[in-house]
CSV table of C-alpha atoms in Angstrom, one decimal:
chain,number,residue,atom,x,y,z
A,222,UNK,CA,-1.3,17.9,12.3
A,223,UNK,CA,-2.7,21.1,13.7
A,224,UNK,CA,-6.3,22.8,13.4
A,225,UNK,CA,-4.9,24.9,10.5
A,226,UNK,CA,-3.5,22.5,8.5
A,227,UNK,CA,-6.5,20.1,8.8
A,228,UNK,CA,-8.7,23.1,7.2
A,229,UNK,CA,-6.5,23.7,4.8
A,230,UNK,CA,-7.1,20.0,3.8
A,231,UNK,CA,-10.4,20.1,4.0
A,232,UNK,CA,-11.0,23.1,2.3
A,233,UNK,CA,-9.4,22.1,-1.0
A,234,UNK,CA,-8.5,24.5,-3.6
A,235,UNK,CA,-8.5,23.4,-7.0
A,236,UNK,CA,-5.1,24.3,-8.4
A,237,UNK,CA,-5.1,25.3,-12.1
A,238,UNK,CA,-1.9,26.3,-12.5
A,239,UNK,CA,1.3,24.7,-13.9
A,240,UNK,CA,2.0,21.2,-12.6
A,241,UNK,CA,6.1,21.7,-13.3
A,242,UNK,CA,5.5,24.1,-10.7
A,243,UNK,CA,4.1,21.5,-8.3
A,244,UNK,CA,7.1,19.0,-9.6
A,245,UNK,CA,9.9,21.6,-8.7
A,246,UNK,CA,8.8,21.4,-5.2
A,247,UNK,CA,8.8,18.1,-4.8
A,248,UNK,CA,11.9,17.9,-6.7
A,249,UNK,CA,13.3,20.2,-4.1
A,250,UNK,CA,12.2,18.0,-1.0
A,251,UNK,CA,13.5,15.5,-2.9
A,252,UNK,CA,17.0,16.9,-3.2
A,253,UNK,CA,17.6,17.0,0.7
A,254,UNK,CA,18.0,13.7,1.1
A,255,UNK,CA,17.8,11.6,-2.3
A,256,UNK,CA,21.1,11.0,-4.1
A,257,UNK,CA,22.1,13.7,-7.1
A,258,UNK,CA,21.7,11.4,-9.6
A,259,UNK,CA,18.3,10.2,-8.8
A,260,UNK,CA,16.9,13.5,-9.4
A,261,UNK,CA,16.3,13.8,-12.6
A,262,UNK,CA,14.3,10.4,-13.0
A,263,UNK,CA,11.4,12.2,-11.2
A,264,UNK,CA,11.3,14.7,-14.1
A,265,UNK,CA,11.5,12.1,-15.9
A,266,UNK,CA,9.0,10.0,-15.0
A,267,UNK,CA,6.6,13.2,-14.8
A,268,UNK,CA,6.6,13.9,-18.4
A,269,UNK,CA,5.8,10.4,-19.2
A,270,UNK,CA,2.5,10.1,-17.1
A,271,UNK,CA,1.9,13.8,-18.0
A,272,UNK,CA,2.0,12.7,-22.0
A,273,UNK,CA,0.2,9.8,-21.1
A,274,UNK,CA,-2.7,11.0,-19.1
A,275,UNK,CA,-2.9,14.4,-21.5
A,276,UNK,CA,-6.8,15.1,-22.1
A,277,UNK,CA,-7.5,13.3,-18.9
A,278,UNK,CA,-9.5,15.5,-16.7
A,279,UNK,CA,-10.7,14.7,-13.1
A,280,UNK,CA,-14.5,15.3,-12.0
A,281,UNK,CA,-13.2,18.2,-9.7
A,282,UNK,CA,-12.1,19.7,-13.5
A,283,UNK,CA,-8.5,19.7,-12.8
A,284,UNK,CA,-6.0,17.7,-14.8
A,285,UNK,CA,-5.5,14.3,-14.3
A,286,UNK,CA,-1.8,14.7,-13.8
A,287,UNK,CA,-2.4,17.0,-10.7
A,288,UNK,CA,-3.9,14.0,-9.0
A,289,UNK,CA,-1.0,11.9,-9.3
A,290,UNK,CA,1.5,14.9,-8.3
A,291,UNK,CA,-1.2,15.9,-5.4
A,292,UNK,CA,-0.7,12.1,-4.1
A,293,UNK,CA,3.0,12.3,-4.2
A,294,UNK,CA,2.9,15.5,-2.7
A,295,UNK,CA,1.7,13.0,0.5
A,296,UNK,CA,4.0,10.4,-0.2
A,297,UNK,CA,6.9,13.2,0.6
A,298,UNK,CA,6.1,13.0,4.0
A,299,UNK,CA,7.9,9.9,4.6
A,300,UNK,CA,10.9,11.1,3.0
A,301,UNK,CA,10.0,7.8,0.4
A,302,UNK,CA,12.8,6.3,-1.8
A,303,UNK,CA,12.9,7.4,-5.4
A,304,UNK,CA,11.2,4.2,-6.9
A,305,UNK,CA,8.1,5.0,-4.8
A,306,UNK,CA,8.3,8.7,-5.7
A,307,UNK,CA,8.0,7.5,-9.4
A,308,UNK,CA,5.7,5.0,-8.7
A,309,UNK,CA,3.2,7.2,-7.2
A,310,UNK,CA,3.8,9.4,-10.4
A,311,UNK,CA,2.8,6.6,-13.2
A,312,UNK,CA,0.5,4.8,-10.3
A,313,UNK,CA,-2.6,5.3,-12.6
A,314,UNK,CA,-1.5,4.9,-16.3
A,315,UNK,CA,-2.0,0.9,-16.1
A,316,UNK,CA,-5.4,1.2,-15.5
A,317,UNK,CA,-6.1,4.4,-16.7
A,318,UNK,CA,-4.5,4.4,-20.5
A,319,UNK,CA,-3.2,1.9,-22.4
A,320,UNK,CA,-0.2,2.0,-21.0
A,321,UNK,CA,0.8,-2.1,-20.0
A,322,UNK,CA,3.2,-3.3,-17.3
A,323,UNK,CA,5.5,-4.0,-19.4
A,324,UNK,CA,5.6,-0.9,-21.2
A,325,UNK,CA,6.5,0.6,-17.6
A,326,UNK,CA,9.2,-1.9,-17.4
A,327,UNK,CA,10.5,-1.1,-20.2
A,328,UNK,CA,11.2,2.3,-19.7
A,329,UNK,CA,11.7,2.7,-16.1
A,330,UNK,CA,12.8,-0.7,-15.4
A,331,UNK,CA,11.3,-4.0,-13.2
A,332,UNK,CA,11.1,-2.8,-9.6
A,333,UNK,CA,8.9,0.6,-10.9
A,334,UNK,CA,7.3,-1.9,-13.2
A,335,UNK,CA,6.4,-4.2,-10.0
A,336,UNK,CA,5.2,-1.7,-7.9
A,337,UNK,CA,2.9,-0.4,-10.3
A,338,UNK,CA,1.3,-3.8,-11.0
A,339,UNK,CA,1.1,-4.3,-7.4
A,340,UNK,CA,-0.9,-0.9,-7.2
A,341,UNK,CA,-3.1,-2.3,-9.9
A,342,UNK,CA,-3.7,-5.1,-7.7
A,343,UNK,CA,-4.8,-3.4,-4.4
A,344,UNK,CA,-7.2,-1.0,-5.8
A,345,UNK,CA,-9.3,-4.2,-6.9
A,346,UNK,CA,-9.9,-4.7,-3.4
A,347,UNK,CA,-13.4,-3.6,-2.8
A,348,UNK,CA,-15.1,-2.8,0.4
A,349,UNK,CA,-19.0,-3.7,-0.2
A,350,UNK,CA,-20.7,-2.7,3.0
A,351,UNK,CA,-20.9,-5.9,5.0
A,352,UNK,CA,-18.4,-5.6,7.8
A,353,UNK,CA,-17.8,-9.7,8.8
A,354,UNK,CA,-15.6,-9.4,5.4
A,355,UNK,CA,-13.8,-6.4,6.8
A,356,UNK,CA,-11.1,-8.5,8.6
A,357,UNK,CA,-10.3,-10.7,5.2
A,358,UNK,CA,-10.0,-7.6,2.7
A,359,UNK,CA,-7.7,-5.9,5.0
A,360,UNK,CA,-5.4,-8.9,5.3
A,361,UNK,CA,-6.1,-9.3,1.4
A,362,UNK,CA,-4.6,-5.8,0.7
A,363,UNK,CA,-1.8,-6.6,2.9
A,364,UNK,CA,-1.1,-10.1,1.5
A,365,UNK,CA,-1.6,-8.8,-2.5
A,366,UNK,CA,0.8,-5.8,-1.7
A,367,UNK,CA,3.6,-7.8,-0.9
A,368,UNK,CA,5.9,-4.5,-0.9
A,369,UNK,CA,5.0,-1.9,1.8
A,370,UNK,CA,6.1,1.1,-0.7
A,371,UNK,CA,2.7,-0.5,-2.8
A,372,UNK,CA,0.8,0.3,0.6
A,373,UNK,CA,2.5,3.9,1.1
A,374,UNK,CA,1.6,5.2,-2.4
A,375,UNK,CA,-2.1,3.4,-2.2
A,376,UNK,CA,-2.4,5.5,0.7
A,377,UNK,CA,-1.6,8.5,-0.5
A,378,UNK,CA,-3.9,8.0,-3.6
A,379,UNK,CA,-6.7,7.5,-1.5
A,380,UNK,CA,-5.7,10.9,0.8
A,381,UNK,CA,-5.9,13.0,-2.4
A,382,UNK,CA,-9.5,11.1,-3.2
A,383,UNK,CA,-10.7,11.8,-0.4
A,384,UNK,CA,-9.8,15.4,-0.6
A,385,UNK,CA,-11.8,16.1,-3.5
A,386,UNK,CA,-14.5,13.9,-2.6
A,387,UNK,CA,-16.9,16.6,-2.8
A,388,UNK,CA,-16.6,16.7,-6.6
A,389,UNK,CA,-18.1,13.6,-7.1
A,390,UNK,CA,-21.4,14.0,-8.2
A,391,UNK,CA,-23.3,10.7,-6.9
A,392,UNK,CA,-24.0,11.2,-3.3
A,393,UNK,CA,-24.4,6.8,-2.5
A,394,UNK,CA,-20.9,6.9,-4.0
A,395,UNK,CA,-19.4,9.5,-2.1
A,396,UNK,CA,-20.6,7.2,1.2
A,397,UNK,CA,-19.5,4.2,0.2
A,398,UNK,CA,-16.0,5.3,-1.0
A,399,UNK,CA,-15.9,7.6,2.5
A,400,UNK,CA,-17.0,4.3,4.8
A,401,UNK,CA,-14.5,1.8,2.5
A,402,UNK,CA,-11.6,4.8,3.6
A,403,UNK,CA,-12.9,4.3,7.1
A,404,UNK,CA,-12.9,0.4,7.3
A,405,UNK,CA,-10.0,-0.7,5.6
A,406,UNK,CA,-7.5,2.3,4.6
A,407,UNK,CA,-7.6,4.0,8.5
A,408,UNK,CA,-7.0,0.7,10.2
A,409,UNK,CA,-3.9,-0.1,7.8
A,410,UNK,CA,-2.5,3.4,8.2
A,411,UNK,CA,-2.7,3.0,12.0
A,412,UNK,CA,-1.0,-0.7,12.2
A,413,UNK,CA,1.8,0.8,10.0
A,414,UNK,CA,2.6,4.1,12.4
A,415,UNK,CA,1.4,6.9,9.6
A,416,UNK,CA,-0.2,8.5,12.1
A,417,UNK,CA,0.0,11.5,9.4
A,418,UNK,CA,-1.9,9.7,6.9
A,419,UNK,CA,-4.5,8.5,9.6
A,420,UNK,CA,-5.5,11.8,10.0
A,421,UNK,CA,-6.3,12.6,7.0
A,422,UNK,CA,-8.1,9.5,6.0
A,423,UNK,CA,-10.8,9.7,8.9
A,424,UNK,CA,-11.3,13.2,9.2
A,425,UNK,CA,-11.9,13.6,5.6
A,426,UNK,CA,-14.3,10.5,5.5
A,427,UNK,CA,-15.7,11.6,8.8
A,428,UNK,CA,-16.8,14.7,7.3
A,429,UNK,CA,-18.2,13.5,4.3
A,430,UNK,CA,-20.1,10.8,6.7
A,431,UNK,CA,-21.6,12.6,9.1
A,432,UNK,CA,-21.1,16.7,8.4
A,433,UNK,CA,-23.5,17.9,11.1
A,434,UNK,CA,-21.1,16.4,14.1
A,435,UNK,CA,-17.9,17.1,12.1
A,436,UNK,CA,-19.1,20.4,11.6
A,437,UNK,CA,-19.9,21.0,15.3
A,438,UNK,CA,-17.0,19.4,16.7
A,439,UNK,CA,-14.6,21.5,14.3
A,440,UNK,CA,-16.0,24.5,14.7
A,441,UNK,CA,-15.4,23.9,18.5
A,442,UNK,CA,-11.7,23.4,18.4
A,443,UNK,CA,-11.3,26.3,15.7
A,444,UNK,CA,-12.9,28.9,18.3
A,445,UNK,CA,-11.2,27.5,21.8
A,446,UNK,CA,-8.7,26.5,20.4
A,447,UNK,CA,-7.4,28.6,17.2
A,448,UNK,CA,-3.5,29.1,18.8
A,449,UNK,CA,-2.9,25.4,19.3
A,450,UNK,CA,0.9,25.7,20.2
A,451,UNK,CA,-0.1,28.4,23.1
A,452,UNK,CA,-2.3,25.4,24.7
A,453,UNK,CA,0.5,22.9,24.1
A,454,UNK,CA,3.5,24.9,24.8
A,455,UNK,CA,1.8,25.4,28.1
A,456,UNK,CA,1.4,21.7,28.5
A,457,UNK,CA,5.2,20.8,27.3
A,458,UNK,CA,6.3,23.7,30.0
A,459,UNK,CA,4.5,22.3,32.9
A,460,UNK,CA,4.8,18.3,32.8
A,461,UNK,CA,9.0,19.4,31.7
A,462,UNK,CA,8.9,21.3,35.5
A,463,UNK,CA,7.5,18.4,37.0
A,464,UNK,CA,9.9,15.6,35.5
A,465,UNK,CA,13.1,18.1,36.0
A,466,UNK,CA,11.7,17.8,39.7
A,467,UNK,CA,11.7,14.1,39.9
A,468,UNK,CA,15.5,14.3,38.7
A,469,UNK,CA,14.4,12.7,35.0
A,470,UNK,CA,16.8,14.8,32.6
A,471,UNK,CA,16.6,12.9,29.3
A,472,UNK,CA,13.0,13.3,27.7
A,473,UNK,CA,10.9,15.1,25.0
A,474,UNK,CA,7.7,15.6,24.9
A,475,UNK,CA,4.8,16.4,22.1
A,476,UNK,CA,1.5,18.3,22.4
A,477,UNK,CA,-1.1,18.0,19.9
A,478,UNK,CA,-5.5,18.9,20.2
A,479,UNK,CA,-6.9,15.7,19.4
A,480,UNK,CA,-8.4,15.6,16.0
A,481,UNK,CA,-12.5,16.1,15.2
A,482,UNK,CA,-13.3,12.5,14.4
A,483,UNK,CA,-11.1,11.8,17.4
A,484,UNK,CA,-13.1,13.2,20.1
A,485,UNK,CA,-16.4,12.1,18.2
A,486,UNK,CA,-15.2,8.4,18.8
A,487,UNK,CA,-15.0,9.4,22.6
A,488,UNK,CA,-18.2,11.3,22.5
A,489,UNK,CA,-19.5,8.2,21.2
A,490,UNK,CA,-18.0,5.4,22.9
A,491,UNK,CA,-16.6,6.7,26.4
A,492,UNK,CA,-18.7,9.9,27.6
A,493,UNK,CA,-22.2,8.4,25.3
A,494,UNK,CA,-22.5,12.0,25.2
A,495,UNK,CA,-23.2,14.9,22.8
A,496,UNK,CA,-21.8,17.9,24.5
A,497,UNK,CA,-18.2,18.2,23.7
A,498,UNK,CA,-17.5,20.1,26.8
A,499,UNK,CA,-17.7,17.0,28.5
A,500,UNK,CA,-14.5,15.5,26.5
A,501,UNK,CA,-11.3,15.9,29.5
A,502,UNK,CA,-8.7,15.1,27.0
A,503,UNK,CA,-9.2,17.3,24.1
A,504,UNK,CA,-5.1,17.8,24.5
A,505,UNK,CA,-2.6,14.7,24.3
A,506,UNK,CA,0.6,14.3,25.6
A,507,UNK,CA,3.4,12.0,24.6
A,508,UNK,CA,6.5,12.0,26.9
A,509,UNK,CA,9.4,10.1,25.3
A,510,UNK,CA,12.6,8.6,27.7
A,511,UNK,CA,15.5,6.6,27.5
A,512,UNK,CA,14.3,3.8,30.0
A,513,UNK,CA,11.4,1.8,30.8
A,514,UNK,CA,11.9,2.6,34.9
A,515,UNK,CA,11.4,6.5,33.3
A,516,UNK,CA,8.2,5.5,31.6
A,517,UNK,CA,6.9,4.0,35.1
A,518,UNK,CA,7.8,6.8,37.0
A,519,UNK,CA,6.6,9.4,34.2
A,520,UNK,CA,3.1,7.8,34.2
């Protein structure tokens, strides 16, 4: 994820419009890899949780629908099967109308039914400030979620949350919901690789936690560092000269900035310092190869 795209997450826009507009899209992404005749269950699906949430409004103001679509907007980043896709569609009408589980199965069949239930479930979980519990809730969520797509769409509910956080008008709530994000959803989305989702999560709480240092630090990368790829183009460029050298010919490598609550953690924790000039790393470098001997040699 670059600078721009973070602000653009941050800086949510309340959308207003026409939510088959927002479905068409991700029925589009949907059709590049998805079978033909899945496709038309996501409209499907859509139209029920849009009849079933109607008159349901969010405290941003926005539709209750849009939520559900906005998380599944996420969930399209992992390219998810088409069960989770309408999962994440229909994941609030169990608790949130009187829709049952079995109505679900009923009409979209067991496996939706199941991971619906399942979402039910995890959002029980409850994080209640005392960090000694913090290990047990997190294995909780993992143990009550026994399918991973459960985890994926939880995920992505919680991303959209924490999006609009700023809408929600008790301030001791907004903490607690941004600290719970921090201590149980982050660590999950790191053991499971959605490094995407990680981003999102603790930057996003990480603002609402501590604005004056997300503030500074952002700020900071958006004025040194506004044309990201020119930095890590320069980066790739250079350590691809060097390997080429060595006679290594089978590699890739990334380039990213390192994101705000990133280099906060190193502020605090490494350098114990405040001046973010003092951070050495502030770009990161993954080289990728086809043999552990590489790796060695690469390091």
């Amino acid at each position: 994820m670059d600078i721009k795209n973070l602000d653009q997450y941050l800086n949510y826009k309340l959308y207003l419009g026409d939510p088959q507009l927002l479905i068409d899209d991700i029925v589009s992404r949907a059709k590049l890899y998805l079978p033909a005749d899945q496709i038309p269950l996501i409209q499907k699906t859509y139209e029920y949780a849009k009849e079933k949430h109607e008159g349901q409004v969010r405290l941003s103001g926005e539709a209750y629908i849009i939520h559900t679509i906005k998380a599944t907007e996420f969930l399209m980043e992992i390219n998810p099967d088409v069960a989770s896709i309408q999962a994440c569609l229909l994941h609030d009408v169990i608790e949130d109308t009187d829709v049952t589980q079995e109505d679900i199965k009923k009409e979209f069949g067991e496996e939706i039914a199941v991971l619906c239930e399942g979402l039910v479930k995890v959002s029980k979980i409850k994080y209640k400030g005392e960090d000694r519990h913090i290990e047990t809730l997190k294995k909780t969520f993992l143990a009550m979620a026994n399918d991973l797509r459960v985890i994926f769409i939880k995920l992505c509910d919680r991303i959209h949350n924490i999006q609009t956080l700023q809408y929600h008008p008790n301030p001791v709530k907004i903490e607690k919901i941004a600290q719970e994000t921090l201590k149980i959803y982050v660590p999950i989305a790191r053991r499971l690789g959605l490094y995407y989702f990680q981003l999102y999560l603790e930057n996003g709480s990480f603002r609402h936690l501590n604005e004056p240092e997300f503030t500074k630090i952002f700020n900071y990368l958006k004025k040194y560092f506004k044309n990201e790829e020119k930095y890590t183009n320069k980066g790739i460029e250079m350590l691809t000269s060097m390997l080429h050298k060595e006679g290594i010919k089978e590699f890739t490598i990334k380039g990213r900035i390192k994101s705000p609550y990133r280099i906060y953690e190193k502020l605090e924790k490494k350098y114990q310092a405040s001046d973010i000039g003092e951070v050495m790393d502030l770009l990161a470098f993954r080289v990728i190869t086809t043999s552990v001997a590489d790796c060695y040699m690469i390091l």
